[in-house]
PDB file of C-alpha atoms in Angstrom:
ATOM      1  CA  UNK A  12     110.776 202.937 165.767  1.00 84.00           C
ATOM      2  CA  UNK A  13     113.711 201.873 163.636  1.00 87.00           C
ATOM      3  CA  UNK A  14     115.730 204.419 161.696  1.00 93.00           C
ATOM      4  CA  UNK A  15     115.294 205.500 158.954  1.00 94.00           C
ATOM      5  CA  UNK A  16     111.601 206.261 158.439  1.00 96.00           C
ATOM      6  CA  UNK A  17     109.973 204.204 155.675  1.00 95.00           C
ATOM      7  CA  UNK A  18     109.713 205.887 152.295  1.00 95.00           C
ATOM      8  CA  UNK A  19     105.945 206.295 152.629  1.00 95.00           C
ATOM      9  CA  UNK A  20     106.251 208.115 155.983  1.00 98.00           C
ATOM     10  CA  UNK A  21     105.070 211.729 155.627  1.00 98.00           C
ATOM     11  CA  UNK A  22     107.949 213.941 154.450  1.00 98.00           C
ATOM     12  CA  UNK A  23     110.485 211.120 154.758  1.00 98.00           C
ATOM     13  CA  UNK A  24     112.467 212.830 151.988  1.00 98.00           C
ATOM     14  CA  UNK A  25     113.403 215.687 154.357  1.00 98.00           C
ATOM     15  CA  UNK A  26     114.069 213.518 157.411  1.00 98.00           C
ATOM     16  CA  UNK A  27     117.481 213.381 159.028  1.00 98.00           C
ATOM     17  CA  UNK A  28     118.931 212.140 162.298  1.00 98.00           C
ATOM     18  CA  UNK A  29     120.761 214.486 164.670  1.00 98.00           C
ATOM     19  CA  UNK A  30     122.766 213.398 167.705  1.00 98.00           C
ATOM     20  CA  UNK A  31     122.381 215.968 170.472  1.00 98.00           C
ATOM     21  CA  UNK A  32     123.089 214.328 173.797  1.00 95.00           C
ATOM     22  CA  UNK A  33     121.414 212.410 175.240  1.00 97.00           C
ATOM     23  CA  UNK A  34     119.067 211.613 172.326  1.00 98.00           C
ATOM     24  CA  UNK A  35     119.238 210.806 168.607  1.00 98.00           C
ATOM     25  CA  UNK A  36     116.630 213.177 167.215  1.00 98.00           C
ATOM     26  CA  UNK A  37     114.447 212.742 164.155  1.00 98.00           C
ATOM     27  CA  UNK A  38     114.324 216.123 162.417  1.00 98.00           C
ATOM     28  CA  UNK A  39     112.407 217.327 159.371  1.00 98.00           C
ATOM     29  CA  UNK A  40     113.384 220.696 157.888  1.00 98.00           C
ATOM     30  CA  UNK A  41     112.153 222.615 154.854  1.00 98.00           C
ATOM     31  CA  UNK A  42     111.484 226.104 153.530  1.00 98.00           C
ATOM     32  CA  UNK A  43     113.189 229.497 153.839  1.00 97.00           C
ATOM     33  CA  UNK A  44     112.673 232.611 155.913  1.00 97.00           C
ATOM     34  CA  UNK A  45     111.921 233.138 159.614  1.00 97.00           C
ATOM     35  CA  UNK A  46     112.068 229.849 161.534  1.00 98.00           C
ATOM     36  CA  UNK A  47     109.043 228.063 162.982  1.00 98.00           C
ATOM     37  CA  UNK A  48     109.722 225.149 165.348  1.00 98.00           C
ATOM     38  CA  UNK A  49     106.935 222.518 165.347  1.00 99.00           C
ATOM     39  CA  UNK A  50     106.308 220.238 168.343  1.00 98.00           C
ATOM     40  CA  UNK A  51     103.804 217.365 168.333  1.00 97.00           C
ATOM     41  CA  UNK A  52     101.809 216.172 171.339  1.00 95.00           C
ATOM     42  CA  UNK A  53     102.162 213.104 173.551  1.00 93.00           C
ATOM     43  CA  UNK A  54     101.909 209.884 171.563  1.00 91.00           C
ATOM     44  CA  UNK A  55     102.338 211.641 168.219  1.00 95.00           C
ATOM     45  CA  UNK A  56     105.210 212.319 165.849  1.00 97.00           C
ATOM     46  CA  UNK A  57     106.110 214.638 162.993  1.00 98.00           C
ATOM     47  CA  UNK A  58     103.531 212.767 160.903  1.00 98.00           C
ATOM     48  CA  UNK A  59     100.772 214.640 162.762  1.00 98.00           C
ATOM     49  CA  UNK A  60     102.310 217.908 161.537  1.00 98.00           C
ATOM     50  CA  UNK A  61     102.534 216.790 157.899  1.00 98.00           C
ATOM     51  CA  UNK A  62      99.944 219.235 156.602  1.00 98.00           C
ATOM     52  CA  UNK A  63     101.390 222.168 158.536  1.00 98.00           C
ATOM     53  CA  UNK A  64     104.898 221.341 157.305  1.00 98.00           C
ATOM     54  CA  UNK A  65     103.614 221.570 153.726  1.00 98.00           C
ATOM     55  CA  UNK A  66     101.563 224.722 154.225  1.00 98.00           C
ATOM     56  CA  UNK A  67     103.915 226.673 156.496  1.00 98.00           C
ATOM     57  CA  UNK A  68     106.981 225.558 154.526  1.00 98.00           C
ATOM     58  CA  UNK A  69     105.764 227.604 151.566  1.00 97.00           C
ATOM     59  CA  UNK A  70     106.130 230.833 153.548  1.00 97.00           C
ATOM     60  CA  UNK A  71     108.649 230.110 156.307  1.00 98.00           C
ATOM     61  CA  UNK A  72     111.548 227.893 157.274  1.00 98.00           C
ATOM     62  CA  UNK A  73     110.055 224.997 159.246  1.00 98.00           C
ATOM     63  CA  UNK A  74     111.739 222.537 161.603  1.00 98.00           C
ATOM     64  CA  UNK A  75     109.726 219.662 163.101  1.00 98.00           C
ATOM     65  CA  UNK A  76     111.109 217.133 165.586  1.00 98.00           C
ATOM     66  CA  UNK A  77     109.967 213.908 167.198  1.00 98.00           C
ATOM     67  CA  UNK A  78     109.977 214.154 170.997  1.00 98.00           C
ATOM     68  CA  UNK A  79     112.380 211.886 172.924  1.00 98.00           C
ATOM     69  CA  UNK A  80     111.394 208.222 172.720  1.00 97.00           C
ATOM     70  CA  UNK A  81     108.526 208.921 170.322  1.00 96.00           C
ATOM     71  CA  UNK A  82     108.321 208.495 166.579  1.00 97.00           C
ATOM     72  CA  UNK A  83     111.848 208.053 165.228  1.00 98.00           C
ATOM     73  CA  UNK A  84     113.734 209.908 167.983  1.00 98.00           C
ATOM     74  CA  UNK A  85     115.797 207.398 169.934  1.00 97.00           C
ATOM     75  CA  UNK A  86     115.617 207.947 173.679  1.00 97.00           C
ATOM     76  CA  UNK A  87     119.020 208.360 175.300  1.00 97.00           C
ATOM     77  CA  UNK A  88     118.004 208.819 178.953  1.00 97.00           C
ATOM     78  CA  UNK A  89     114.788 207.395 180.409  1.00 95.00           C
ATOM     79  CA  UNK A  90     114.648 209.978 183.201  1.00 95.00           C
ATOM     80  CA  UNK A  91     114.519 212.965 180.816  1.00 97.00           C
ATOM     81  CA  UNK A  92     110.924 212.736 179.555  1.00 96.00           C
ATOM     82  CA  UNK A  93     109.296 215.354 181.812  1.00 96.00           C
ATOM     83  CA  UNK A  94     108.367 218.895 180.794  1.00 97.00           C
ATOM     84  CA  UNK A  95     111.434 220.649 182.193  1.00 97.00           C
ATOM     85  CA  UNK A  96     114.052 218.100 181.122  1.00 98.00           C
ATOM     86  CA  UNK A  97     112.517 217.697 177.670  1.00 98.00           C
ATOM     87  CA  UNK A  98     112.442 221.475 177.162  1.00 98.00           C
ATOM     88  CA  UNK A  99     116.079 221.701 178.251  1.00 98.00           C
ATOM     89  CA  UNK A 100     117.095 218.988 175.781  1.00 98.00           C
ATOM     90  CA  UNK A 101     115.182 220.685 172.943  1.00 98.00           C
ATOM     91  CA  UNK A 102     116.882 223.983 173.800  1.00 98.00           C
ATOM     92  CA  UNK A 103     120.261 222.222 173.652  1.00 98.00           C
ATOM     93  CA  UNK A 104     119.330 220.778 170.246  1.00 98.00           C
ATOM     94  CA  UNK A 105     118.367 224.242 168.984  1.00 98.00           C
ATOM     95  CA  UNK A 106     121.656 225.729 170.172  1.00 97.00           C
ATOM     96  CA  UNK A 107     123.685 222.933 168.585  1.00 98.00           C
ATOM     97  CA  UNK A 108     121.908 223.266 165.224  1.00 98.00           C
ATOM     98  CA  UNK A 109     121.872 227.071 165.255  1.00 97.00           C
ATOM     99  CA  UNK A 110     118.082 227.233 165.251  1.00 98.00           C
ATOM    100  CA  UNK A 111     116.748 230.588 166.481  1.00 98.00           C
ATOM    101  CA  UNK A 112     112.955 230.255 166.241  1.00 98.00           C
ATOM    102  CA  UNK A 113     110.808 233.262 165.471  1.00 98.00           C
ATOM    103  CA  UNK A 114     107.850 231.145 166.586  1.00 98.00           C
ATOM    104  CA  UNK A 115     107.123 227.807 168.228  1.00 98.00           C
ATOM    105  CA  UNK A 116     103.969 225.900 167.316  1.00 98.00           C
ATOM    106  CA  UNK A 117     102.909 223.093 169.640  1.00 98.00           C
ATOM    107  CA  UNK A 118     100.004 220.667 169.561  1.00 97.00           C
ATOM    108  CA  UNK A 119      98.376 219.559 172.827  1.00 95.00           C
ATOM    109  CA  UNK A 120     101.214 218.784 175.291  1.00 95.00           C
ATOM    110  CA  UNK A 121     103.585 220.318 172.750  1.00 97.00           C
ATOM    111  CA  UNK A 122     102.072 223.695 173.681  1.00 97.00           C
ATOM    112  CA  UNK A 123     103.383 223.318 177.234  1.00 97.00           C
ATOM    113  CA  UNK A 124     106.851 222.688 175.812  1.00 98.00           C
ATOM    114  CA  UNK A 125     106.495 225.729 173.529  1.00 98.00           C
ATOM    115  CA  UNK A 126     105.555 227.982 176.441  1.00 98.00           C
ATOM    116  CA  UNK A 127     108.361 226.593 178.609  1.00 98.00           C
ATOM    117  CA  UNK A 128     110.885 227.199 175.807  1.00 98.00           C
ATOM    118  CA  UNK A 129     109.604 230.763 175.391  1.00 98.00           C
ATOM    119  CA  UNK A 130     110.961 231.493 178.875  1.00 97.00           C
ATOM    120  CA  UNK A 131     114.548 230.803 177.850  1.00 96.00           C
ATOM    121  CA  UNK A 132     114.841 231.083 174.054  1.00 97.00           C
ATOM    122  CA  UNK A 133     115.052 234.440 172.283  1.00 94.00           C
ATOM    123  CA  UNK A 134     113.915 235.098 168.718  1.00 95.00           C
ATOM    124  CA  UNK A 135     116.112 237.050 166.267  1.00 91.00           C
ATOM    125  CA  UNK A 136     114.267 240.160 167.484  1.00 90.00           C
ATOM    126  CA  UNK A 137     115.698 239.663 170.972  1.00 94.00           C
ATOM    127  CA  UNK A 138     112.232 238.882 172.330  1.00 96.00           C
ATOM    128  CA  UNK A 139     110.599 235.586 173.327  1.00 97.00           C
ATOM    129  CA  UNK A 140     109.448 233.624 170.269  1.00 98.00           C
ATOM    130  CA  UNK A 141     105.758 233.831 169.485  1.00 98.00           C
ATOM    131  CA  UNK A 142     103.820 230.757 170.584  1.00 98.00           C
ATOM    132  CA  UNK A 143     100.907 229.045 168.857  1.00 98.00           C
ATOM    133  CA  UNK A 144      99.152 226.280 170.752  1.00 98.00           C
ATOM    134  CA  UNK A 145      96.769 223.945 168.909  1.00 98.00           C
ATOM    135  CA  UNK A 146      94.240 222.478 171.356  1.00 96.00           C
ATOM    136  CA  UNK A 147      96.707 223.206 174.177  1.00 96.00           C
ATOM    137  CA  UNK A 148      96.844 220.694 177.029  1.00 94.00           C
ATOM    138  CA  UNK A 149      97.477 223.200 179.824  1.00 94.00           C
ATOM    139  CA  UNK A 150      95.175 221.853 182.518  1.00 85.00           C
ATOM    140  CA  UNK A 151      96.217 219.890 185.577  1.00 68.00           C
ATOM    141  CA  UNK A 152      94.145 216.879 186.603  1.00 54.00           C
ATOM    142  CA  UNK A 153      91.680 217.612 189.375  1.00 51.00           C
ATOM    143  CA  UNK A 154      91.056 215.619 192.524  1.00 46.00           C
ATOM    144  CA  UNK A 155      91.760 211.918 192.641  1.00 43.00           C
ATOM    145  CA  UNK A 156      92.561 211.790 188.920  1.00 43.00           C
ATOM    146  CA  UNK A 157      95.578 213.989 189.585  1.00 47.00           C
ATOM    147  CA  UNK A 158      96.923 211.270 191.847  1.00 44.00           C
ATOM    148  CA  UNK A 159      95.825 208.176 189.951  1.00 46.00           C
ATOM    149  CA  UNK A 160      96.643 209.025 186.328  1.00 47.00           C
ATOM    150  CA  UNK A 161     100.367 209.800 186.817  1.00 52.00           C
ATOM    151  CA  UNK A 162     100.635 206.852 189.221  1.00 52.00           C
ATOM    152  CA  UNK A 163      99.147 204.467 186.638  1.00 49.00           C
ATOM    153  CA  UNK A 164     101.500 205.772 183.944  1.00 49.00           C
ATOM    154  CA  UNK A 165     104.496 205.315 186.255  1.00 52.00           C
ATOM    155  CA  UNK A 166     103.388 201.798 187.072  1.00 51.00           C
ATOM    156  CA  UNK A 167     102.977 200.845 183.415  1.00 52.00           C
ATOM    157  CA  UNK A 168     106.311 202.404 182.492  1.00 53.00           C
ATOM    158  CA  UNK A 169     108.034 200.372 185.204  1.00 55.00           C
ATOM    159  CA  UNK A 170     106.447 197.002 184.386  1.00 55.00           C
ATOM    160  CA  UNK A 171     108.449 194.916 181.882  1.00 56.00           C
ATOM    161  CA  UNK A 172     106.585 194.207 178.622  1.00 51.00           C
ATOM    162  CA  UNK A 173     103.668 196.561 179.452  1.00 54.00           C
ATOM    163  CA  UNK A 174     104.429 198.640 176.345  1.00 54.00           C
ATOM    164  CA  UNK A 175     104.540 195.458 174.238  1.00 58.00           C
ATOM    165  CA  UNK A 176     101.203 194.294 175.610  1.00 53.00           C
ATOM    166  CA  UNK A 177      99.604 197.683 174.957  1.00 56.00           C
ATOM    167  CA  UNK A 178     101.011 197.757 171.413  1.00 59.00           C
ATOM    168  CA  UNK A 179      99.670 194.306 170.660  1.00 59.00           C
ATOM    169  CA  UNK A 180      96.172 195.018 171.982  1.00 56.00           C
ATOM    170  CA  UNK A 181      95.657 198.645 170.923  1.00 58.00           C
ATOM    171  CA  UNK A 182      97.088 198.681 167.386  1.00 60.00           C
ATOM    172  CA  UNK A 183      94.054 196.999 165.839  1.00 77.00           C
ATOM    173  CA  UNK A 184      92.795 199.304 163.026  1.00 85.00           C
ATOM    174  CA  UNK A 185      89.271 199.421 164.463  1.00 87.00           C
ATOM    175  CA  UNK A 186      90.600 200.431 167.872  1.00 85.00           C
ATOM    176  CA  UNK A 187      92.804 203.128 166.364  1.00 88.00           C
ATOM    177  CA  UNK A 188      89.834 204.550 164.470  1.00 89.00           C
ATOM    178  CA  UNK A 189      87.709 204.512 167.638  1.00 88.00           C
ATOM    179  CA  UNK A 190      90.504 206.217 169.568  1.00 86.00           C
ATOM    180  CA  UNK A 191      90.845 208.991 166.994  1.00 91.00           C
ATOM    181  CA  UNK A 192      87.089 209.520 166.749  1.00 92.00           C
ATOM    182  CA  UNK A 193      86.997 209.767 170.535  1.00 90.00           C
ATOM    183  CA  UNK A 194      89.081 212.929 170.221  1.00 92.00           C
ATOM    184  CA  UNK A 195      86.384 214.475 168.041  1.00 95.00           C
ATOM    185  CA  UNK A 196      88.415 214.174 164.835  1.00 96.00           C
ATOM    186  CA  UNK A 197      88.048 212.204 161.606  1.00 96.00           C
ATOM    187  CA  UNK A 198      91.210 211.327 159.671  1.00 96.00           C
ATOM    188  CA  UNK A 199      91.782 209.823 156.252  1.00 95.00           C
ATOM    189  CA  UNK A 200      93.170 206.306 155.835  1.00 94.00           C
ATOM    190  CA  UNK A 201      96.756 207.507 155.560  1.00 95.00           C
ATOM    191  CA  UNK A 202      96.540 209.387 158.850  1.00 95.00           C
ATOM    192  CA  UNK A 203      95.000 206.392 160.598  1.00 94.00           C
ATOM    193  CA  UNK A 204      97.712 204.069 159.269  1.00 94.00           C
ATOM    194  CA  UNK A 205     100.421 206.350 160.653  1.00 95.00           C
ATOM    195  CA  UNK A 206      98.898 206.206 164.133  1.00 93.00           C
ATOM    196  CA  UNK A 207      98.513 202.447 163.807  1.00 92.00           C
ATOM    197  CA  UNK A 208     102.232 202.120 163.067  1.00 93.00           C
ATOM    198  CA  UNK A 209     103.103 204.248 166.077  1.00 92.00           C
ATOM    199  CA  UNK A 210     100.871 202.358 168.504  1.00 89.00           C
ATOM    200  CA  UNK A 211     102.186 199.033 167.186  1.00 89.00           C
ATOM    201  CA  UNK A 212     105.755 200.033 168.045  1.00 92.00           C
ATOM    202  CA  UNK A 213     106.855 199.079 171.555  1.00 90.00           C
ATOM    203  CA  UNK A 214     109.566 201.760 171.806  1.00 92.00           C
ATOM    204  CA  UNK A 215     107.154 204.538 170.856  1.00 93.00           C
ATOM    205  CA  UNK A 216     104.576 203.376 173.413  1.00 90.00           C
ATOM    206  CA  UNK A 217     107.304 203.083 176.047  1.00 91.00           C
ATOM    207  CA  UNK A 218     108.447 206.660 175.353  1.00 93.00           C
ATOM    208  CA  UNK A 219     104.871 207.931 175.562  1.00 91.00           C
ATOM    209  CA  UNK A 220     104.313 206.165 178.899  1.00 88.00           C
ATOM    210  CA  UNK A 221     107.528 207.655 180.268  1.00 91.00           C
ATOM    211  CA  UNK A 222     106.394 211.124 179.212  1.00 93.00           C
ATOM    212  CA  UNK A 223     103.018 210.637 180.913  1.00 88.00           C
ATOM    213  CA  UNK A 224     104.676 209.345 184.076  1.00 86.00           C
ATOM    214  CA  UNK A 225     107.077 212.285 184.364  1.00 91.00           C
ATOM    215  CA  UNK A 226     104.784 215.082 183.138  1.00 92.00           C
ATOM    216  CA  UNK A 227     103.824 217.864 185.525  1.00 92.00           C
ATOM    217  CA  UNK A 228     102.247 221.195 184.605  1.00 94.00           C
ATOM    218  CA  UNK A 229     102.019 222.697 188.092  1.00 92.00           C
ATOM    219  CA  UNK A 230     104.989 225.058 187.795  1.00 95.00           C
ATOM    220  CA  UNK A 231     104.092 226.112 184.234  1.00 96.00           C
ATOM    221  CA  UNK A 232     100.476 226.868 185.155  1.00 95.00           C
ATOM    222  CA  UNK A 233     101.680 229.045 188.043  1.00 95.00           C
ATOM    223  CA  UNK A 234     103.999 230.909 185.682  1.00 97.00           C
ATOM    224  CA  UNK A 235     101.346 231.785 183.060  1.00 97.00           C
ATOM    225  CA  UNK A 236     100.767 235.360 184.354  1.00 97.00           C
ATOM    226  CA  UNK A 237     104.505 236.063 183.983  1.00 97.00           C
ATOM    227  CA  UNK A 238     104.996 234.737 180.449  1.00 97.00           C
ATOM    228  CA  UNK A 239     105.903 237.505 178.006  1.00 96.00           C
ATOM    229  CA  UNK A 240     105.527 235.627 174.732  1.00 98.00           C
ATOM    230  CA  UNK A 241     102.702 236.628 172.418  1.00 98.00           C
ATOM    231  CA  UNK A 242     100.485 233.553 172.203  1.00 98.00           C
ATOM    232  CA  UNK A 243      97.615 232.319 170.069  1.00 98.00           C
ATOM    233  CA  UNK A 244      95.574 229.247 170.984  1.00 98.00           C
ATOM    234  CA  UNK A 245      93.692 227.525 168.152  1.00 98.00           C
ATOM    235  CA  UNK A 246      91.030 225.087 169.342  1.00 98.00           C
ATOM    236  CA  UNK A 247      88.587 222.725 167.703  1.00 98.00           C
ATOM    237  CA  UNK A 248      85.043 223.077 168.996  1.00 98.00           C
ATOM    238  CA  UNK A 249      84.579 219.271 169.033  1.00 97.00           C
ATOM    239  CA  UNK A 250      87.786 218.450 170.916  1.00 94.00           C
ATOM    240  CA  UNK A 251      87.025 215.364 173.002  1.00 90.00           C
ATOM    241  CA  UNK A 252      90.500 215.164 174.570  1.00 90.00           C
ATOM    242  CA  UNK A 253      91.102 218.720 175.828  1.00 91.00           C
ATOM    243  CA  UNK A 254      87.954 220.843 176.191  1.00 92.00           C
ATOM    244  CA  UNK A 255      88.173 224.277 174.504  1.00 95.00           C
ATOM    245  CA  UNK A 256      87.613 225.916 177.900  1.00 95.00           C
ATOM    246  CA  UNK A 257      91.171 224.895 178.864  1.00 94.00           C
ATOM    247  CA  UNK A 258      92.637 227.262 176.266  1.00 97.00           C
ATOM    248  CA  UNK A 259      90.265 230.054 177.215  1.00 97.00           C
ATOM    249  CA  UNK A 260      91.063 229.671 180.919  1.00 96.00           C
ATOM    250  CA  UNK A 261      94.814 229.672 180.261  1.00 96.00           C
ATOM    251  CA  UNK A 262      94.580 232.738 178.015  1.00 98.00           C
ATOM    252  CA  UNK A 263      92.790 234.683 180.758  1.00 97.00           C
ATOM    253  CA  UNK A 264      95.839 234.251 182.990  1.00 97.00           C
ATOM    254  CA  UNK A 265      98.353 235.322 180.336  1.00 98.00           C
ATOM    255  CA  UNK A 266      99.179 238.946 179.480  1.00 97.00           C
ATOM    256  CA  UNK A 267      99.441 238.456 175.694  1.00 97.00           C
ATOM    257  CA  UNK A 268      97.217 235.545 174.671  1.00 98.00           C
ATOM    258  CA  UNK A 269      94.175 235.139 172.433  1.00 98.00           C
ATOM    259  CA  UNK A 270      91.984 232.227 171.316  1.00 98.00           C
ATOM    260  CA  UNK A 271      90.494 231.227 167.967  1.00 98.00           C
ATOM    261  CA  UNK A 272      87.884 228.452 167.897  1.00 98.00           C
ATOM    262  CA  UNK A 273      87.307 226.461 164.711  1.00 98.00           C
ATOM    263  CA  UNK A 274      83.829 224.999 164.515  1.00 98.00           C
ATOM    264  CA  UNK A 275      83.220 221.359 163.672  1.00 98.00           C
ATOM    265  CA  UNK A 276      86.667 219.865 164.261  1.00 98.00           C
ATOM    266  CA  UNK A 277      88.368 217.999 167.079  1.00 96.00           C
ATOM    267  CA  UNK A 278      91.664 217.528 168.886  1.00 95.00           C
ATOM    268  CA  UNK A 279      93.492 216.863 165.598  1.00 97.00           C
ATOM    269  CA  UNK A 280      92.119 219.928 163.837  1.00 98.00           C
ATOM    270  CA  UNK A 281      95.572 220.630 162.356  1.00 98.00           C
ATOM    271  CA  UNK A 282      95.420 217.257 160.599  1.00 98.00           C
ATOM    272  CA  UNK A 283      91.812 217.711 159.489  1.00 98.00           C
ATOM    273  CA  UNK A 284      92.110 221.230 158.036  1.00 98.00           C
ATOM    274  CA  UNK A 285      95.839 222.097 157.890  1.00 98.00           C
ATOM    275  CA  UNK A 286      95.302 224.854 155.326  1.00 98.00           C
ATOM    276  CA  UNK A 287      92.936 226.728 157.642  1.00 98.00           C
ATOM    277  CA  UNK A 288      95.117 226.253 160.724  1.00 98.00           C
ATOM    278  CA  UNK A 289      98.221 227.351 158.807  1.00 98.00           C
ATOM    279  CA  UNK A 290      96.404 230.473 157.603  1.00 98.00           C
ATOM    280  CA  UNK A 291      95.521 231.412 161.186  1.00 98.00           C
ATOM    281  CA  UNK A 292      99.125 230.800 162.257  1.00 98.00           C
ATOM    282  CA  UNK A 293     100.626 232.964 159.505  1.00 98.00           C
ATOM    283  CA  UNK A 294      98.113 235.771 160.046  1.00 98.00           C
ATOM    284  CA  UNK A 295      99.013 235.785 163.742  1.00 98.00           C
ATOM    285  CA  UNK A 296     102.747 235.802 163.067  1.00 97.00           C
ATOM    286  CA  UNK A 297     102.433 238.553 160.458  1.00 96.00           C
ATOM    287  CA  UNK A 298     100.311 240.712 162.741  1.00 89.00           C
TER     288      UNK A 298
END
């Protein structure tokens, strides 16, 4: 998507662009106090964190970023969209900007990045930053799907114009609404329009396909029993994208993890009830 964000983009007034090789990052920063780093999921952007930025920014310093190639972050290297390379580039960005997160909050695939970063980043207390995962995508595909899904993403990412074709066919408002409802969530018109803009943008779709093609959770899943970060997983009971059992199963393998389930909401629970999700996050961090 072209820089800068339009004036009606959520929190466009606090947006800025940061060059930290190899990418040009879209960053939104607000508030004072201990730092919370916010990471969206695959195919999203800082817009999906708009409610949390408002709520958490009243009590903490908040930094939200668009992942490489998605939203308004300009991709600088097409081979650096996997979990490990993306986490390394985010860590480099944090070091350059002097960000020392007390906590990292990730949605969906952003939770995997948060947990990976907790292995190498230290909070001001000299301990791993606390991690909050919202509907965490921490499950590997089983059986034939584990072979086919990454292969299909790699194929689409390699085919010229595939992102353009997807953008043209999938950005219809009715299709966007059906896609969101398929995750178990209901969004207002503003939220739906933001997703429509993202899906209509070829560069954003291309970045999302690259992330899907290069994503692998195998090493992270094996490392869960060794992770020392205190973690909280917040899940929506109606999540149609990542079943709540995924968070519960992951928490069982981690030494310091707990799960809160919010009844009646889906994969985008943080967009549906940001006040409630923010309250759970702050209570966890304060505890």
